[in-house]
Coordinates of C-alpha atoms and ligand atoms in Angstrom, one line a residue:
X8 CA 17.5 -35.6 8.3
X9 CA 19.4 -37.7 5.8
X10 CA 22.2 -40.2 5.6
X11 CA 22.1 -43.1 8.0
X12 CA 18.5 -42.4 9.0
X13 CA 16.6 -41.1 6.1
X14 CA 13.1 -39.5 6.6
X15 CA 11.5 -42.1 4.4
X16 CA 12.2 -45.5 3.1
X17 CA 10.7 -45.9 -0.4
X18 CA 9.2 -49.0 -1.8
X19 CA 11.9 -49.0 -4.5
X20 CA 14.6 -49.4 -1.9
X21 CA 13.5 -52.8 -0.6
X22 CA 15.8 -55.6 -2.0
X23 CA 13.9 -57.6 -4.6
X24 CA 16.0 -60.8 -4.1
X25 CA 15.3 -60.9 -0.4
X26 CA 11.5 -60.4 -0.9
X27 CA 11.5 -63.2 -3.5
X28 CA 13.2 -65.5 -1.0
X29 CA 10.7 -64.6 1.7
X30 CA 7.7 -65.2 -0.6
X31 CA 9.2 -68.6 -1.5
X32 CA 9.9 -69.6 2.1
X33 CA 6.7 -68.3 3.7
X34 CA 4.2 -68.1 0.8
X35 CA 1.9 -65.2 0.0
X36 CA 0.1 -63.0 0.9
X37 CA 2.8 -62.1 3.3
X38 CA 3.5 -59.1 5.5
X39 CA 7.2 -58.2 5.9
X40 CA 8.3 -55.8 8.7
X41 CA 11.8 -54.5 8.9
X42 CA 12.4 -54.0 12.6
X43 CA 15.6 -52.1 12.0
X44 CA 13.5 -49.5 10.2
X45 CA 11.1 -49.3 13.1
X46 CA 14.0 -48.5 15.3
X47 CA 15.2 -45.8 12.9
X48 CA 11.8 -44.2 12.9
X49 CA 11.8 -44.2 16.7
X50 CA 15.2 -42.6 16.9
X51 CA 14.3 -39.9 14.3
X52 CA 11.1 -38.9 16.1
X53 CA 12.8 -38.9 19.6
X54 CA 15.6 -36.7 18.2
X55 CA 13.0 -34.3 16.8
X56 CA 11.1 -34.1 20.1
X57 CA 14.0 -34.4 22.6
X58 CA 12.0 -32.9 25.5
X59 CA 8.8 -34.7 24.9
X60 CA 7.5 -38.0 26.3
X61 CA 7.0 -40.1 23.2
X62 CA 4.5 -43.0 23.0
X63 CA 3.6 -45.3 20.2
X64 CA -0.1 -45.7 19.3
X65 CA -0.1 -49.5 19.3
X66 CA -3.2 -49.7 17.1
X67 CA -1.1 -49.2 14.1
X68 CA 0.7 -52.5 14.5
X69 CA 0.7 -54.7 17.7
X70 CA 3.0 -57.4 16.5
X71 CA 5.3 -58.4 19.3
X72 CA 8.7 -57.7 17.6
X73 CA 7.4 -54.1 16.8
X74 CA 6.3 -53.6 20.4
X75 CA 9.5 -55.0 21.8
X76 CA 11.7 -52.8 19.6
X77 CA 9.8 -49.7 20.5
X78 CA 9.9 -50.4 24.2
X79 CA 13.6 -50.9 23.8
X80 CA 13.9 -47.5 22.1
X81 CA 12.4 -45.8 25.1
X82 CA 9.0 -45.1 23.6
X83 CA 5.8 -45.6 25.7
X84 CA 2.6 -47.4 24.6
X85 CA -0.7 -45.7 23.9
X86 CA -3.4 -48.3 23.8
X87 CA -7.0 -48.2 22.6
X88 CA -8.3 -51.3 24.3
X89 CA -7.7 -53.7 27.1
X90 CA -6.3 -56.1 24.5
X91 CA -3.7 -53.6 23.5
X92 CA -2.8 -52.8 27.1
X93 CA -2.4 -56.5 27.8
X94 CA -0.3 -57.1 24.7
X95 CA 1.9 -54.1 25.5
X96 CA 2.6 -55.3 29.1
X97 CA 3.2 -58.8 27.7
X98 CA 5.8 -57.4 25.3
X99 CA 7.7 -55.7 28.1
X100 CA 6.3 -52.2 28.6
X101 CA 6.1 -51.3 32.3
X102 CA 2.9 -50.0 33.7
X103 CA 4.2 -46.4 33.9
X104 CA 4.9 -46.6 30.2
X105 CA 1.4 -47.6 29.3
X106 CA -1.6 -45.2 28.6
X107 CA -5.0 -46.5 28.0
X108 CA -7.2 -44.1 26.0
X109 CA -10.7 -45.3 26.7
X110 CA -13.2 -44.5 23.9
X111 CA -16.7 -45.6 25.1
X112 CA -15.0 -48.4 26.9
X113 CA -16.9 -51.7 27.2
X114 CA -17.2 -52.8 30.8
X115 CA -15.0 -55.8 30.1
X116 CA -12.2 -53.5 29.1
X117 CA -12.5 -51.4 32.2
X118 CA -12.6 -54.6 34.4
X119 CA -9.5 -55.9 32.7
X120 CA -7.5 -52.6 32.7
X121 CA -8.4 -51.7 36.3
X122 CA -7.4 -55.1 37.5
X123 CA -4.0 -54.7 35.7
X124 CA -3.6 -51.2 37.2
X125 CA -3.5 -52.7 40.6
X126 CA 0.0 -54.0 39.8
X127 CA 1.0 -51.8 36.9
X128 CA 0.8 -48.0 37.5
X129 CA -0.7 -47.2 34.1
X130 CA -2.6 -44.0 33.1
X131 CA -6.2 -44.1 32.0
X132 CA -7.4 -41.3 29.7
X133 CA -11.2 -40.7 29.8
X134 CA -13.2 -39.2 27.0
X135 CA -16.5 -38.8 28.9
X136 CA -17.3 -37.5 32.4
X137 CA -19.3 -40.6 33.3
X138 CA -16.2 -42.9 32.8
X139 CA -15.0 -41.4 36.2
X140 CA -18.0 -43.2 37.9
X141 CA -17.2 -46.4 36.2
X142 CA -13.5 -46.2 37.2
X143 CA -14.5 -45.4 40.8
X144 CA -16.9 -48.4 40.9
X145 CA -13.8 -50.5 40.0
X146 CA -11.7 -48.8 42.7
X147 CA -9.4 -47.2 40.3
X148 CA -8.1 -43.9 41.7
X149 CA -4.8 -44.0 39.8
X150 CA -3.3 -41.8 37.2
X151 CA -5.9 -40.1 35.1
X152 CA -5.9 -37.9 32.1
X153 CA -8.8 -36.2 30.3
X154 CA -9.2 -36.4 26.5
X155 CA -10.3 -33.1 25.2
X156 CA -12.4 -32.5 22.1
X157 CA -10.3 -29.7 20.7
X158 CA -12.8 -28.6 18.1
X159 CA -9.9 -28.8 15.5
X160 CA -9.5 -31.7 13.2
X161 CA -7.2 -32.9 10.4
X162 CA -6.4 -36.1 8.5
X163 CA -6.0 -37.9 5.2
X164 CA -9.7 -38.8 5.1
X165 CA -13.0 -37.7 6.9
X166 CA -13.1 -41.2 8.4
X167 CA -9.9 -40.6 10.4
X168 CA -10.5 -37.0 11.5
X169 CA -11.2 -37.1 15.2
X170 CA -10.6 -33.6 16.6
X171 CA -14.0 -32.3 15.5
X172 CA -16.0 -35.5 16.1
X173 CA -18.2 -35.4 19.2
X174 CA -17.5 -39.1 19.7
X175 CA -14.0 -38.3 20.9
X176 CA -13.2 -36.4 24.1
X177 CA -14.8 -34.1 26.5
X178 CA -16.1 -30.8 25.2
X179 CA -13.3 -28.2 25.5
X180 CA -15.1 -25.8 27.8
X181 CA -16.1 -28.6 30.3
X182 CA -12.5 -29.8 30.7
X183 CA -11.4 -27.5 33.6
X184 CA -14.4 -28.4 35.8
X185 CA -14.0 -32.1 35.0
X186 CA -10.3 -32.0 36.0
X187 CA -11.2 -30.3 39.3
X188 CA -14.0 -32.8 40.0
X189 CA -11.7 -35.7 39.3
X190 CA -9.0 -34.4 41.6
X191 CA -11.7 -33.8 44.3
X192 CA -12.8 -37.4 44.1
X193 CA -9.3 -38.6 44.7
X194 CA -8.1 -39.4 41.2
X195 CA -4.4 -38.7 40.5
X196 CA -5.0 -36.2 37.7
X197 CA -1.8 -36.1 35.5
X198 CA -2.7 -34.7 32.2
X199 CA -4.8 -33.6 29.3
X200 CA -4.9 -35.2 25.9
X201 CA -6.2 -34.5 22.3
X202 CA -5.7 -36.0 18.9
X203 CA -6.6 -34.0 15.7
X204 CA -6.7 -37.0 13.3
X205 CA -4.6 -39.3 11.3
X206 CA -2.3 -38.7 8.4
X207 CA -1.5 -35.0 8.9
X208 CA 0.6 -33.6 6.1
X209 CA 2.7 -30.5 5.9
X210 CA -0.4 -28.7 4.6
X211 CA -2.4 -29.5 7.7
X212 CA 0.2 -28.0 10.0
X213 CA -2.0 -25.0 10.8
X214 CA -4.7 -27.4 12.2
X215 CA -2.0 -29.1 14.3
X216 CA -0.7 -25.7 15.5
X217 CA -4.3 -24.6 16.4
X218 CA -4.9 -27.8 18.4
X219 CA -1.6 -27.5 20.3
X220 CA -2.2 -23.8 21.1
X221 CA -5.7 -24.7 22.4
X222 CA -4.2 -27.4 24.6
X223 CA -1.5 -25.0 25.8
X224 CA -4.3 -22.5 26.8
X225 CA -6.2 -25.2 28.6
X226 CA -3.1 -26.3 30.5
X227 CA -2.4 -22.8 31.7
X228 CA -5.9 -22.4 33.1
X229 CA -6.1 -25.9 34.5
X230 CA -7.3 -25.9 38.2
X231 CA -5.1 -28.9 38.8
X232 CA -1.3 -29.0 38.2
X233 CA -0.6 -31.3 35.3
X234 CA 2.4 -33.5 34.5
X235 CA 1.8 -33.6 30.8
X236 CA 0.0 -32.2 27.8
X237 CA -0.5 -34.8 25.2
X238 CA -1.1 -33.5 21.7
X239 CA -1.7 -36.9 20.0
X240 CA -0.2 -38.4 16.9
X241 CA -1.3 -38.3 13.3
X242 CA 2.0 -37.5 11.7
X243 CA 1.6 -38.4 8.1
X244 CA 4.0 -40.4 5.8
X245 CA 4.3 -40.1 2.0
X246 CA 2.3 -42.9 0.4
X247 CA 3.3 -41.9 -3.1
X248 CA 6.9 -42.5 -4.3
X249 CA 7.3 -38.8 -5.4
X250 CA 5.6 -37.3 -2.3
X251 CA 8.0 -35.5 0.0
X252 CA 8.3 -36.7 3.6
X253 CA 6.8 -34.8 6.5
X254 CA 9.4 -32.3 7.9
X255 CA 9.3 -33.8 11.4
X256 CA 11.7 -31.1 12.7
X257 CA 9.2 -28.4 11.4
X258 CA 6.3 -30.2 13.1
X259 CA 8.3 -30.3 16.4
X260 CA 9.1 -26.7 16.2
X261 CA 5.5 -25.7 15.4
X262 CA 4.4 -27.8 18.3
X263 CA 6.8 -26.2 20.8
X264 CA 5.9 -22.7 19.5
X265 CA 2.2 -23.3 19.6
X266 CA 2.2 -24.8 23.1
X267 CA 3.8 -21.8 24.6
X268 CA 5.0 -21.7 28.2
X269 CA 3.3 -24.5 30.2
X270 CA 4.4 -26.0 33.4
X271 CA 3.9 -29.6 32.1
X272 CA 5.8 -31.9 29.8
X273 CA 4.8 -32.2 26.1
X274 CA 3.7 -35.7 25.1
X275 CA 3.0 -37.1 21.7
X276 CA 1.7 -40.5 20.5
X277 CA 2.1 -41.2 16.8
X278 CA 1.4 -44.6 15.4
X279 CA 1.8 -44.7 11.6
X280 CA 5.0 -42.7 11.6
X281 CA 6.9 -45.5 13.5
X282 CA 5.8 -48.4 11.3
X283 CA 4.3 -47.5 7.9
X284 CA 7.4 -47.5 5.8
X285 CA 8.8 -50.4 7.8
X286 CA 6.4 -52.8 6.3
X287 CA 5.4 -54.2 2.8
X288 CA 2.8 -56.7 1.7
X289 CA 3.9 -59.4 -0.8
X290 CA 1.2 -60.8 -3.1
X291 CA 1.2 -63.1 -6.0
X292 CA -0.5 -62.5 -9.3
X293 CA -2.9 -65.4 -10.1
X294 CA -4.9 -63.8 -13.0
X295 CA -4.0 -61.5 -15.8
X296 CA -7.2 -60.7 -17.7
X297 CA -7.2 -58.2 -20.6
X298 CA -10.5 -56.4 -20.9
X299 CA -11.6 -53.6 -23.2
X300 CA -11.2 -51.2 -20.3
X301 CA -8.0 -52.3 -18.6
X302 CA -5.7 -55.2 -17.7
X303 CA -7.3 -56.8 -14.6
X304 CA -4.5 -58.1 -12.4
X305 CA -5.9 -60.6 -9.8
X306 CA -3.7 -61.1 -6.7
X307 CA -4.0 -63.3 -3.7
X308 CA -4.2 -60.5 -1.2
X309 CA -7.4 -58.6 -0.9
X310 CA -9.3 -56.1 1.2
X311 CA -9.3 -58.7 4.0
X312 CA -5.4 -58.5 4.0
X313 CA -5.1 -54.7 3.6
X314 CA -8.3 -52.7 3.8
X315 CA -7.1 -49.2 3.5
X316 CA -7.6 -48.8 -0.3
X317 CA -11.2 -50.2 0.0
X318 CA -12.0 -48.3 3.2
X319 CA -10.5 -44.9 2.6
X320 CA -9.6 -45.0 -1.0
X321 CA -6.0 -44.9 0.1
X322 CA -3.1 -44.9 -2.4
X323 CA -0.4 -47.5 -1.8
X324 CA 2.6 -47.9 -4.2
X325 CA 2.8 -51.2 -6.0
X326 CA 6.0 -52.7 -7.5
X327 CA 6.2 -55.6 -9.8
X328 CA 9.1 -57.6 -8.5
X329 CA 9.4 -59.8 -11.7
X330 CA 13.2 -60.1 -12.5
X331 CA 12.5 -58.9 -16.0
X332 CA 10.1 -56.1 -15.0
X333 CA 12.5 -53.5 -16.4
X334 CA 11.9 -54.9 -19.9
X335 CA 8.2 -55.3 -19.7
X336 CA 5.8 -52.9 -21.4
X337 CA 4.2 -50.4 -19.0
X338 CA 0.5 -50.9 -19.0
X339 CA -2.5 -49.5 -17.2
X340 CA -3.9 -52.0 -14.7
X341 CA -6.6 -52.6 -12.2
X342 CA -5.1 -54.6 -9.3
X343 CA -7.8 -56.5 -7.5
X344 CA -8.1 -59.1 -4.8
X345 CA -10.1 -62.4 -4.5
X346 CA -12.9 -61.0 -2.4
X347 CA -16.3 -61.0 -4.0
X348 CA -16.9 -57.3 -3.4
X349 CA -16.5 -54.4 -5.8
X350 CA -14.4 -52.4 -3.3
X351 CA -11.8 -55.2 -3.2
X352 CA -9.3 -53.2 -5.2
X353 CA -5.8 -52.1 -4.5
X354 CA -5.4 -49.7 -7.4
X355 CA -7.2 -48.5 -10.5
X356 CA -5.5 -46.9 -13.5
X357 CA -2.1 -48.0 -12.2
X358 CA 0.7 -48.2 -14.7
X359 CA 2.9 -51.2 -14.0
X360 CA 5.4 -53.3 -16.0
X361 CA 2.8 -55.6 -17.5
X362 CA 2.0 -58.1 -14.7
X363 CA 1.8 -61.8 -15.7
X364 CA 0.5 -64.8 -13.8
X365 CA 3.0 -65.9 -11.2
X366 CA 4.6 -62.4 -10.7
X367 CA 5.3 -61.2 -7.2
X368 CA 3.9 -57.8 -6.4
X369 CA 5.0 -55.7 -3.5
X370 CA 2.6 -53.1 -1.8
X371 CA 4.3 -50.3 0.0
X372 CA 3.7 -48.6 3.4
X373 CA 1.9 -51.6 4.7
X374 CA 3.4 -51.6 8.2
X375 CA 0.7 -49.3 9.6
X376 CA -3.0 -50.4 9.9
X377 CA -2.3 -53.3 7.6
X378 CA -2.4 -56.7 9.4
X379 CA -4.0 -54.9 12.2
X380 CA -7.2 -54.3 10.2
X381 CA -7.2 -57.7 8.5
X382 CA -10.3 -59.8 8.6
X383 CA -11.6 -63.3 7.7
X384 CA -14.3 -62.0 5.4
X385 CA -15.2 -64.6 2.7
X386 CA -13.8 -67.2 5.0
X387 CA -10.3 -66.2 4.1
X388 CA -7.5 -67.0 6.6
X389 CA -5.3 -64.0 7.6
X390 CA -1.8 -63.9 6.2
X391 CA 1.5 -64.6 7.9
X392 CA 3.9 -61.9 9.2
X393 CA 7.7 -62.2 8.8
X394 CA 10.2 -59.9 10.4
X395 CA 13.6 -58.8 9.3
X396 CA 16.1 -57.6 11.8
X397 CA 19.7 -56.9 10.8
X398 CA 19.5 -59.4 8.0
X399 CA 17.8 -62.2 10.0
X400 CA 14.3 -63.3 9.0
X401 CA 11.9 -64.9 11.4
X402 CA 8.2 -65.7 11.5
X403 CA 6.2 -63.4 13.8
X404 CA 2.7 -64.5 13.1
X405 CA 1.9 -67.8 11.4
X406 CA -0.5 -68.0 8.5
X407 CA -4.0 -68.8 9.5
X408 CA -5.6 -72.0 8.2
X409 CA -9.2 -72.7 7.4
X410 CA -9.3 -74.6 10.7
X411 CA -8.4 -71.4 12.5
X412 CA -11.2 -69.6 10.7
X413 CA -13.8 -72.1 11.9
X414 CA -12.2 -72.9 15.3
X415 CA -14.8 -70.9 17.3
X416 CA -17.8 -72.4 15.6
X417 CA -20.0 -74.9 17.5
X418 CA -20.1 -78.2 15.8
Ligands
LLP507 N1 -3.7 -41.3 19.3 C1 -5.1 -41.4 19.2 C2 -5.9 -41.1 20.3 C3 -5.6 -42.0 18.0 O1 -6.9 -42.1 18.0 C4 -4.8 -42.3 17.0 C5 -5.3 -42.9 15.7 C6 -3.4 -42.1 17.1 C7 -2.9 -41.6 18.3 C8 -2.4 -42.5 16.1 O2 -2.6 -41.9 14.9 P1 -1.5 -42.0 13.7 O3 -0.2 -41.4 14.2 O4 -1.2 -43.5 13.5 O5 -2.0 -41.4 12.5 N2 -7.0 -46.9 10.2 C9 -6.6 -45.6 9.8 C10 -6.1 -44.7 10.9 C11 -7.0 -44.6 12.1 C12 -6.3 -43.9 13.3 C13 -7.1 -43.9 14.5 N3 -6.5 -43.2 15.6 C14 -5.7 -45.6 8.6 O6 -5.4 -46.7 8.1 O7 -5.3 -44.6 8.0

């Protein structure tokens, strides 16, 4: 798709003047989300999957403006914890739009979600047979789905490949008997669910196809009639400026083909795809240190602000927003944060218009798994989040202070 709703929004397309204004007004490091782009992503994915029930995996970004915009776009909420369920309901999702995917759920989570389920008809997806007992103990006999371990995985990194990991889901062959047992016990069995992994590219389509076809087969042999077959999320986005975007229409077509005839609705639940290119991270250069190896560029954001490069070796584009960047010499840099840890690096061997102290840098595709994975390691307060919507800017999350960091400590 092109024109008014392009498949990808590149880092180079963000207006530098606006980003400078925001950095001045709200300080750095600063997350900036463009809510209008979140809406565009939702419309594109709903258009590609017109017959599917589309949910948003809230773990990618739970900020309230994002949740509200997606609820407004007719997307449901797939939640990984009681906290995400609560925040989704608070943001305006109705119970029937909420799915809680319980992964080794702590008792507190089940207590909280089962209590909410009394008033909000949400769906709980279990990934282990004994979770049924734990739900029954809490008098939950509501809408239930079973997460399947499909035995097929994909993803941008081994750490985010779920489909082959025994941690996730019920072994494939045991699913039919578990569905029957759940129905016998009085649960309202509504669906089956699987997720291959995160960051699936066009090259991984065969794994996606395989997963969907296994889910189709399972649905056809289900002893219980199902309302939906959820084939997860994981749709990748281009992290490199030159990388082509995922052909979402091709993914949708492959999904429909592989599923085959089933008497249930297709459901999907991407996270990253909705928000990644709707967010950037602004960070200020505080140190420019020439060394024999490279120019070390020290910035005020670190692995505590955006952990993906440190955790997965993920590539994120970086743009020097200095007004005269076009005239600067292109030099090889190592962009590093203020955390006293070797992995606290955003990029190595990255060629940038020679960064100087005071420059504003912008890190791309920071809308997914950015703020969400931020921490206070090294006693570092978490950054602020600002949203843009149709030209308006407003604070969504205030910057933490040192007092916030120590607020839970006993005197
Ligand atoms: N559904 C389930 C059951 C999941 O476990 C996940 C992601 C999703 C949907 C959404 O996947 P997405 O469409 O966003 O790829 N922190 C990592 C990603 C971890 C994803 C975990 N589960 C990263 O920054 O790449």
